[in-house]
Amino acid sequence: MNASPVIDVQHLRKTYGGTVAVADVSLAVERGEIFGILGPNGSGKTTTVETMLGLRPTDGGRVRVLGLDPHRHPRRLRERVGVQLQQARLPAQLRVGEALELYASFYRNPAEPAELLDLLGLTGQQRTAFASLSGGQQQRLSIALALVGNPEITVLDELTTGLDPQARRTTWDLIERVRARGVTVVLVTHDMDEAAHLCDRLAIIDHGTVVATGSPRDLTAAESAYTLTIRAGTDSLTTAALPLPGSSSFDLVLGELEVTGSPQDLTNVLVALAQHGITPVAVQTRTRTLEDVFLGLAGDGAASLVTTSR
Ligand code: ADP
Ligand code: MG
């Protein structure tokens, strides 16, 4: 039997006046995993985590974090859940070492600051003012602050947004090291590449609603996981020639046939073409990505999701 989830959210709802920021979000985070909350800007990710952690009142639903209701036990949870909020900024003149000491003073059993600085590659920056750090260093400091209380869970909201590719990579490595220390990580991101790279499981949110949950592999491994693009002589390809299996879809544009389906579907198409004497001049296959999943599920917000080529 699975242990009970460390975060259990059922039908969470949050409105601001007439705006429904979170319509209906249910999710369960297991101990020790990196769980992603993925969705376009404005889809309700930050509102979900802030209400889930008791930082904002809810309008409905049930939340348990480490078995506790965060609205009734905010203090007890603050000791056990480290948060890096999207909007958090530190005073410009505050030095790295001072920030860590200040945050450590909030906790009964804080981490060793030197060890954290080492883990985060900030050794030697203790006396550097927040404003003088690079973007990547500021992000790493904010992870350090989220970890300084030795939390069981850490929630990181848009941690790598605005970082250059190298700093983003370094931050990803860091998140993996944090998880290796046994911390459960909730990663909020609008970046599909990041979610695919880091998350064990994720919930895709659109317009305040969870539209899919699963591992990146589960989400991309549907029946229609492969797309085959076939090019032949312009006139020889006609869909009439093809007995296409039920589960596949196809599109014939400018002499290119694009078929989406299972590997077996795609084989059947190639066999059918051969039986009609049609020899492709080019065949290209592509497996489904999280982006395809998202575009298949979501509405107009989907266009604002970012993928970055690696
Ligand atoms: P995300 O983190 O996915 O970008 P948010 O949770 O920040 O999304 O926002 C979800 C929706 O709620 C958006 O339409 C946003 O404009 C609205 N919203 C967020 N915070 C507030 C607030 N404090 N007051 C009013 N509307 C808000
Ligand atoms: Mg946000």
Short mmCIF file of C-alpha atoms and ligand atoms in Angstrom, two decimals:
data_model
loop_
_atom_site.label_atom_id
_atom_site.label_comp_id
_atom_site.label_asym_id
_atom_site.label_seq_id
_atom_site.Cartn_x
_atom_site.Cartn_y
_atom_site.Cartn_z
CA MET A 1 0.00 0.00 0.00
CA ASN A 2 1.12 3.52 -0.71
CA ALA A 3 1.72 5.78 2.26
CA SER A 4 -0.76 8.64 2.28
CA PRO A 5 0.25 11.59 0.12
CA VAL A 6 2.18 14.43 1.78
CA ILE A 7 -0.06 16.92 -0.03
CA ASP A 8 -3.67 16.08 -0.78
CA VAL A 9 -5.81 18.67 -2.54
CA GLN A 10 -9.45 17.97 -3.36
CA HIS A 11 -11.56 20.31 -5.49
CA LEU A 12 -9.72 23.45 -4.50
CA ARG A 13 -11.47 26.67 -5.59
CA LYS A 14 -10.41 30.30 -5.33
CA THR A 15 -12.00 33.41 -6.82
CA TYR A 16 -10.97 37.07 -6.78
CA GLY A 17 -14.16 39.08 -7.18
CA GLY A 18 -15.49 37.91 -10.52
CA THR A 19 -12.26 36.17 -11.55
CA VAL A 20 -12.11 32.43 -11.04
CA ALA A 21 -8.38 31.92 -10.48
CA VAL A 22 -8.72 28.27 -9.42
CA ALA A 23 -11.89 26.53 -10.56
CA ASP A 24 -11.35 22.93 -9.53
CA VAL A 25 -7.93 21.55 -8.67
CA SER A 26 -7.33 18.11 -7.19
CA LEU A 27 -3.89 16.60 -6.83
CA ALA A 28 -1.86 14.35 -4.57
CA VAL A 29 1.88 14.63 -4.01
CA GLU A 30 3.76 11.57 -2.74
CA ARG A 31 6.67 11.73 -0.34
CA GLY A 32 10.06 12.08 -2.02
CA GLU A 33 8.90 12.95 -5.51
CA ILE A 34 9.37 16.01 -7.68
CA PHE A 35 5.80 16.95 -8.53
CA GLY A 36 5.21 19.54 -11.24
CA ILE A 37 2.35 21.99 -11.55
CA LEU A 38 2.52 22.95 -15.22
CA GLY A 39 0.36 25.44 -17.08
CA PRO A 40 0.43 28.68 -19.05
CA ASN A 41 0.70 32.08 -17.40
CA GLY A 42 -2.51 33.01 -15.66
CA SER A 43 -3.75 29.40 -15.45
CA GLY A 44 -3.88 29.48 -11.64
CA LYS A 45 -0.64 27.79 -10.59
CA THR A 46 0.53 30.39 -8.07
CA THR A 47 -2.95 30.75 -6.62
CA THR A 48 -3.14 26.97 -6.27
CA VAL A 49 0.07 26.70 -4.28
CA GLU A 50 -0.59 29.79 -2.18
CA THR A 51 -4.06 28.61 -1.14
CA MET A 52 -2.81 25.06 -0.73
CA LEU A 53 -0.19 26.30 1.74
CA GLY A 54 -2.67 28.40 3.69
CA LEU A 55 -1.17 31.70 2.52
CA ARG A 56 -4.52 32.75 1.03
CA PRO A 57 -8.04 31.84 2.08
CA THR A 58 -9.86 29.31 -0.12
CA ASP A 59 -13.41 29.45 -1.44
CA GLY A 60 -13.87 25.72 -1.45
CA GLY A 61 -12.28 22.33 -1.38
CA ARG A 62 -10.20 20.37 1.08
CA VAL A 63 -6.44 20.53 1.56
CA ARG A 64 -4.16 18.43 3.75
CA VAL A 65 -0.44 19.06 3.92
CA LEU A 66 1.46 16.48 5.99
CA GLY A 67 -1.94 15.48 7.31
CA LEU A 68 -2.72 18.98 8.58
CA ASP A 69 -5.22 21.60 7.44
CA PRO A 70 -2.92 24.51 6.50
CA HIS A 71 -5.56 27.09 7.41
CA ARG A 72 -5.87 25.73 10.93
CA HIS A 73 -2.21 24.92 11.56
CA PRO A 74 -0.14 27.50 9.67
CA ARG A 75 2.59 27.62 12.32
CA ARG A 76 3.07 23.89 12.51
CA LEU A 77 3.37 23.70 8.76
CA ARG A 78 5.74 26.63 8.44
CA GLU A 79 8.31 24.53 10.28
CA ARG A 80 7.98 21.68 7.82
CA VAL A 81 7.32 23.30 4.43
CA GLY A 82 9.83 25.61 2.74
CA VAL A 83 8.46 28.01 0.14
CA GLN A 84 10.06 30.05 -2.59
CA LEU A 85 7.35 32.40 -3.82
CA GLN A 86 7.27 33.80 -7.32
CA GLN A 87 7.08 37.41 -6.17
CA ALA A 88 9.54 37.24 -3.30
CA ARG A 89 12.33 39.82 -3.41
CA LEU A 90 14.86 40.53 -0.70
CA PRO A 91 16.03 43.99 0.36
CA ALA A 92 18.79 45.07 -2.07
CA GLN A 93 21.41 45.65 0.63
CA LEU A 94 20.81 42.44 2.55
CA ARG A 95 23.89 40.22 2.30
CA VAL A 96 23.69 36.51 1.48
CA GLY A 97 24.95 35.45 4.91
CA GLU A 98 22.60 37.84 6.71
CA ALA A 99 19.59 36.60 4.72
CA LEU A 100 20.38 32.99 5.62
CA GLU A 101 20.87 33.81 9.30
CA LEU A 102 17.65 35.80 9.39
CA TYR A 103 15.65 32.98 7.80
CA ALA A 104 17.39 30.36 9.95
CA SER A 105 16.27 32.28 13.06
CA PHE A 106 12.63 31.52 12.15
CA TYR A 107 13.18 27.78 12.68
CA ARG A 108 13.83 25.55 15.64
CA ASN A 109 16.10 23.19 13.76
CA PRO A 110 17.68 25.11 10.87
CA ALA A 111 20.17 23.73 8.37
CA GLU A 112 23.83 24.61 8.63
CA PRO A 113 24.22 27.79 6.50
CA ALA A 114 27.74 26.87 5.32
CA GLU A 115 26.53 23.50 4.08
CA LEU A 116 23.63 25.09 2.23
CA LEU A 117 25.89 27.67 0.61
CA ASP A 118 28.13 24.86 -0.51
CA LEU A 119 25.21 22.81 -1.87
CA LEU A 120 24.03 25.86 -3.79
CA GLY A 121 27.40 26.98 -5.10
CA LEU A 122 27.30 30.24 -3.11
CA THR A 123 30.33 29.65 -0.93
CA GLY A 124 32.35 32.84 -0.88
CA GLN A 125 29.28 35.04 -1.49
CA GLN A 126 28.28 35.43 2.19
CA ARG A 127 29.13 39.13 2.18
CA THR A 128 27.61 39.90 -1.24
CA ALA A 129 24.49 42.10 -1.20
CA PHE A 130 21.35 40.60 -2.77
CA ALA A 131 21.27 43.29 -5.48
CA SER A 132 24.84 42.47 -6.55
CA LEU A 133 24.12 38.79 -7.21
CA SER A 134 23.49 37.54 -10.75
CA GLY A 135 20.00 36.32 -11.60
CA GLY A 136 21.12 32.73 -11.21
CA GLN A 137 22.73 33.44 -7.83
CA GLN A 138 19.58 35.19 -6.60
CA GLN A 139 17.54 32.15 -7.61
CA ARG A 140 19.98 29.84 -5.82
CA LEU A 141 19.78 32.00 -2.72
CA SER A 142 16.00 31.78 -2.82
CA ILE A 143 16.30 27.97 -2.93
CA ALA A 144 18.69 28.16 0.03
CA LEU A 145 16.12 30.22 1.95
CA ALA A 146 13.40 27.71 1.09
CA LEU A 147 15.62 24.93 2.49
CA VAL A 148 17.11 26.60 5.54
CA GLY A 149 14.39 25.31 7.86
CA ASN A 150 15.24 21.71 6.91
CA PRO A 151 11.73 21.26 5.47
CA GLU A 152 10.16 17.97 4.46
CA ILE A 153 8.51 19.66 1.49
CA THR A 154 9.75 22.55 -0.59
CA VAL A 155 7.57 24.51 -3.00
CA LEU A 156 9.40 26.38 -5.75
CA ASP A 157 7.38 28.76 -7.96
CA GLU A 158 8.80 29.62 -11.40
CA LEU A 159 12.29 29.13 -10.13
CA THR A 160 14.12 29.24 -13.45
CA THR A 161 12.03 31.84 -15.26
CA GLY A 162 14.31 34.51 -16.67
CA LEU A 163 17.53 32.55 -16.21
CA ASP A 164 19.94 31.93 -19.06
CA PRO A 165 20.16 28.30 -20.27
CA GLN A 166 23.27 27.52 -18.27
CA ALA A 167 21.91 28.90 -14.99
CA ARG A 168 18.70 27.00 -15.67
CA ARG A 169 20.66 23.74 -16.06
CA THR A 170 22.57 24.40 -12.85
CA THR A 171 19.30 25.05 -11.04
CA TRP A 172 17.83 21.81 -12.38
CA ASP A 173 20.83 19.86 -11.07
CA LEU A 174 20.34 21.54 -7.77
CA ILE A 175 16.67 20.57 -7.54
CA GLU A 176 17.66 16.98 -8.18
CA ARG A 177 20.21 17.17 -5.37
CA VAL A 178 17.59 18.61 -3.04
CA ARG A 179 15.32 15.69 -3.81
CA ALA A 180 18.22 13.26 -3.28
CA ARG A 181 18.36 14.60 0.29
CA GLY A 182 14.84 13.28 0.80
CA VAL A 183 12.93 16.54 0.37
CA THR A 184 9.63 16.38 -1.53
CA VAL A 185 9.67 19.08 -4.22
CA VAL A 186 6.64 20.83 -5.70
CA LEU A 187 7.81 22.62 -8.81
CA VAL A 188 5.56 25.25 -10.35
CA THR A 189 6.47 26.02 -13.94
CA HIS A 190 5.12 27.16 -17.30
CA ASP A 191 8.10 25.50 -18.99
CA MET A 192 7.32 22.11 -20.49
CA ASP A 193 10.95 21.23 -21.01
CA GLU A 194 11.62 21.81 -17.35
CA ALA A 195 8.64 19.69 -16.31
CA ALA A 196 9.62 16.87 -18.66
CA HIS A 197 13.20 16.97 -17.45
CA LEU A 198 12.66 17.11 -13.70
CA CYS A 199 9.25 15.91 -12.65
CA ASP A 200 8.37 12.39 -11.60
CA ARG A 201 4.73 13.29 -12.01
CA LEU A 202 2.87 16.43 -12.88
CA ALA A 203 -0.53 18.03 -13.04
CA ILE A 204 -1.27 20.14 -16.09
CA ILE A 205 -3.47 23.11 -15.23
CA ASP A 206 -5.44 25.25 -17.64
CA HIS A 207 -7.96 27.91 -16.71
CA GLY A 208 -7.83 26.89 -13.06
CA THR A 209 -8.60 23.23 -13.75
CA VAL A 210 -6.41 20.14 -13.80
CA VAL A 211 -6.63 18.80 -17.35
CA ALA A 212 -4.19 15.88 -16.98
CA THR A 213 -2.07 14.16 -14.33
CA GLY A 214 0.68 11.58 -14.65
CA SER A 215 4.35 11.03 -15.27
CA PRO A 216 5.78 12.82 -18.32
CA ARG A 217 6.14 9.37 -19.88
CA ASP A 218 2.53 8.35 -19.16
CA LEU A 219 1.24 11.63 -20.49
CA THR A 220 3.15 11.35 -23.74
CA ALA A 221 2.65 7.60 -24.24
CA ALA A 222 -0.94 7.58 -25.44
CA GLU A 223 -2.24 5.38 -28.25
CA SER A 224 -1.52 8.21 -30.67
CA ALA A 225 2.03 8.60 -29.46
CA TYR A 226 3.72 8.73 -32.84
CA THR A 227 3.39 10.91 -35.87
CA LEU A 228 4.66 9.81 -39.23
CA THR A 229 5.13 12.22 -42.08
CA ILE A 230 5.37 10.59 -45.49
CA ARG A 231 6.30 12.36 -48.69
CA ALA A 232 5.81 10.73 -52.08
CA GLY A 233 5.47 12.06 -55.64
CA THR A 234 2.89 14.85 -55.50
CA ASP A 235 0.06 13.02 -57.23
CA SER A 236 0.61 9.48 -56.12
CA LEU A 237 -0.54 10.00 -52.54
CA THR A 238 -4.27 9.88 -52.09
CA THR A 239 -5.99 9.07 -48.87
CA ALA A 240 -8.48 6.98 -50.85
CA ALA A 241 -5.69 4.47 -51.31
CA LEU A 242 -5.34 3.99 -47.59
CA PRO A 243 -7.34 1.70 -45.37
CA LEU A 244 -6.51 3.62 -42.23
CA PRO A 245 -6.96 1.97 -38.86
CA GLY A 246 -9.62 3.47 -36.66
CA SER A 247 -7.44 4.95 -33.98
CA SER A 248 -5.15 6.91 -36.26
CA SER A 249 -5.75 10.30 -37.79
CA PHE A 250 -4.30 11.59 -40.99
CA ASP A 251 -3.89 14.74 -42.98
CA LEU A 252 -2.93 15.06 -46.61
CA VAL A 253 -1.40 18.39 -47.45
CA LEU A 254 0.72 19.26 -50.49
CA GLY A 255 1.70 15.68 -51.18
CA GLU A 256 2.64 15.05 -47.57
CA LEU A 257 0.70 12.58 -45.54
CA GLU A 258 0.81 13.00 -41.81
CA VAL A 259 -0.44 10.06 -39.80
CA THR A 260 -0.78 10.01 -36.04
CA GLY A 261 -1.29 6.74 -34.26
CA SER A 262 0.32 3.78 -32.57
CA PRO A 263 3.46 2.20 -34.04
CA GLN A 264 1.26 -0.60 -35.46
CA ASP A 265 -1.04 1.95 -37.14
CA LEU A 266 1.96 3.54 -38.79
CA THR A 267 3.28 0.20 -40.03
CA ASN A 268 -0.14 -0.58 -41.52
CA VAL A 269 -0.08 2.70 -43.41
CA LEU A 270 3.34 1.98 -44.89
CA VAL A 271 2.20 -1.51 -45.93
CA ALA A 272 -0.95 -0.08 -47.53
CA LEU A 273 1.09 2.43 -49.47
CA ALA A 274 3.44 -0.30 -50.69
CA GLN A 275 0.45 -2.38 -51.84
CA HIS A 276 -0.63 0.58 -53.98
CA GLY A 277 2.82 0.85 -55.48
CA ILE A 278 3.55 4.07 -53.66
CA THR A 279 7.13 4.44 -52.50
CA PRO A 280 7.72 7.28 -50.07
CA VAL A 281 10.62 9.56 -50.87
CA ALA A 282 10.85 10.69 -47.27
CA VAL A 283 9.53 9.30 -44.00
CA GLN A 284 9.88 11.11 -40.73
CA THR A 285 8.70 9.95 -37.32
CA ARG A 286 8.13 12.04 -34.24
CA THR A 287 7.08 10.94 -30.76
CA ARG A 288 4.57 12.89 -28.78
CA THR A 289 5.93 15.57 -26.44
CA LEU A 290 4.33 17.25 -23.45
CA GLU A 291 3.65 20.14 -25.79
CA ASP A 292 1.51 17.91 -28.01
CA VAL A 293 -0.33 16.67 -24.94
CA PHE A 294 -0.96 20.19 -23.82
CA LEU A 295 -2.07 21.48 -27.20
CA GLY A 296 -4.41 18.51 -27.48
CA LEU A 297 -5.97 19.24 -24.09
CA ALA A 298 -5.99 22.93 -23.55
CA GLY A 299 -7.61 26.00 -24.96
CA ASP A 300 -6.23 29.33 -26.07
CA GLY A 301 -3.82 29.64 -23.15
CA ALA A 302 -1.74 26.86 -24.60
CA ALA A 303 0.13 29.14 -26.97
CA SER A 304 1.89 30.88 -24.09
CA LEU A 305 3.55 27.73 -22.80
CA VAL A 306 7.25 27.84 -23.41
CA THR A 307 9.48 25.13 -24.75
CA THR A 308 13.15 25.80 -25.01
CA SER A 309 15.23 23.70 -27.33
CA ARG A 310 18.14 21.95 -25.73
P1 ADP B 1 -0.23 31.55 -12.77
O1 ADP B 1 0.62 31.42 -11.55
O2 ADP B 1 -0.56 30.23 -13.39
O3 ADP B 1 0.38 32.47 -13.77
P2 ADP B 1 -2.07 32.98 -11.07
O4 ADP B 1 -2.49 32.01 -10.01
O5 ADP B 1 -1.05 33.98 -10.71
O6 ADP B 1 -1.64 32.16 -12.37
O7 ADP B 1 -3.34 33.76 -11.59
C1 ADP B 1 -4.54 33.08 -11.97
C2 ADP B 1 -5.61 34.12 -12.29
O8 ADP B 1 -5.97 34.82 -11.11
C3 ADP B 1 -5.16 35.18 -13.28
O9 ADP B 1 -6.27 35.50 -14.08
C4 ADP B 1 -4.76 36.33 -12.40
O10 ADP B 1 -4.92 37.56 -13.09
C5 ADP B 1 -5.74 36.20 -11.25
N1 ADP B 1 -5.18 36.70 -9.98
C6 ADP B 1 -4.07 36.22 -9.36
N2 ADP B 1 -3.84 36.88 -8.19
C7 ADP B 1 -4.82 37.79 -8.08
C8 ADP B 1 -5.15 38.79 -7.09
N3 ADP B 1 -4.43 38.94 -5.97
N4 ADP B 1 -6.25 39.55 -7.30
C9 ADP B 1 -7.00 39.38 -8.40
N5 ADP B 1 -6.76 38.48 -9.37
C10 ADP B 1 -5.70 37.69 -9.22
MG MG B 2 2.51 32.15 -11.14
#
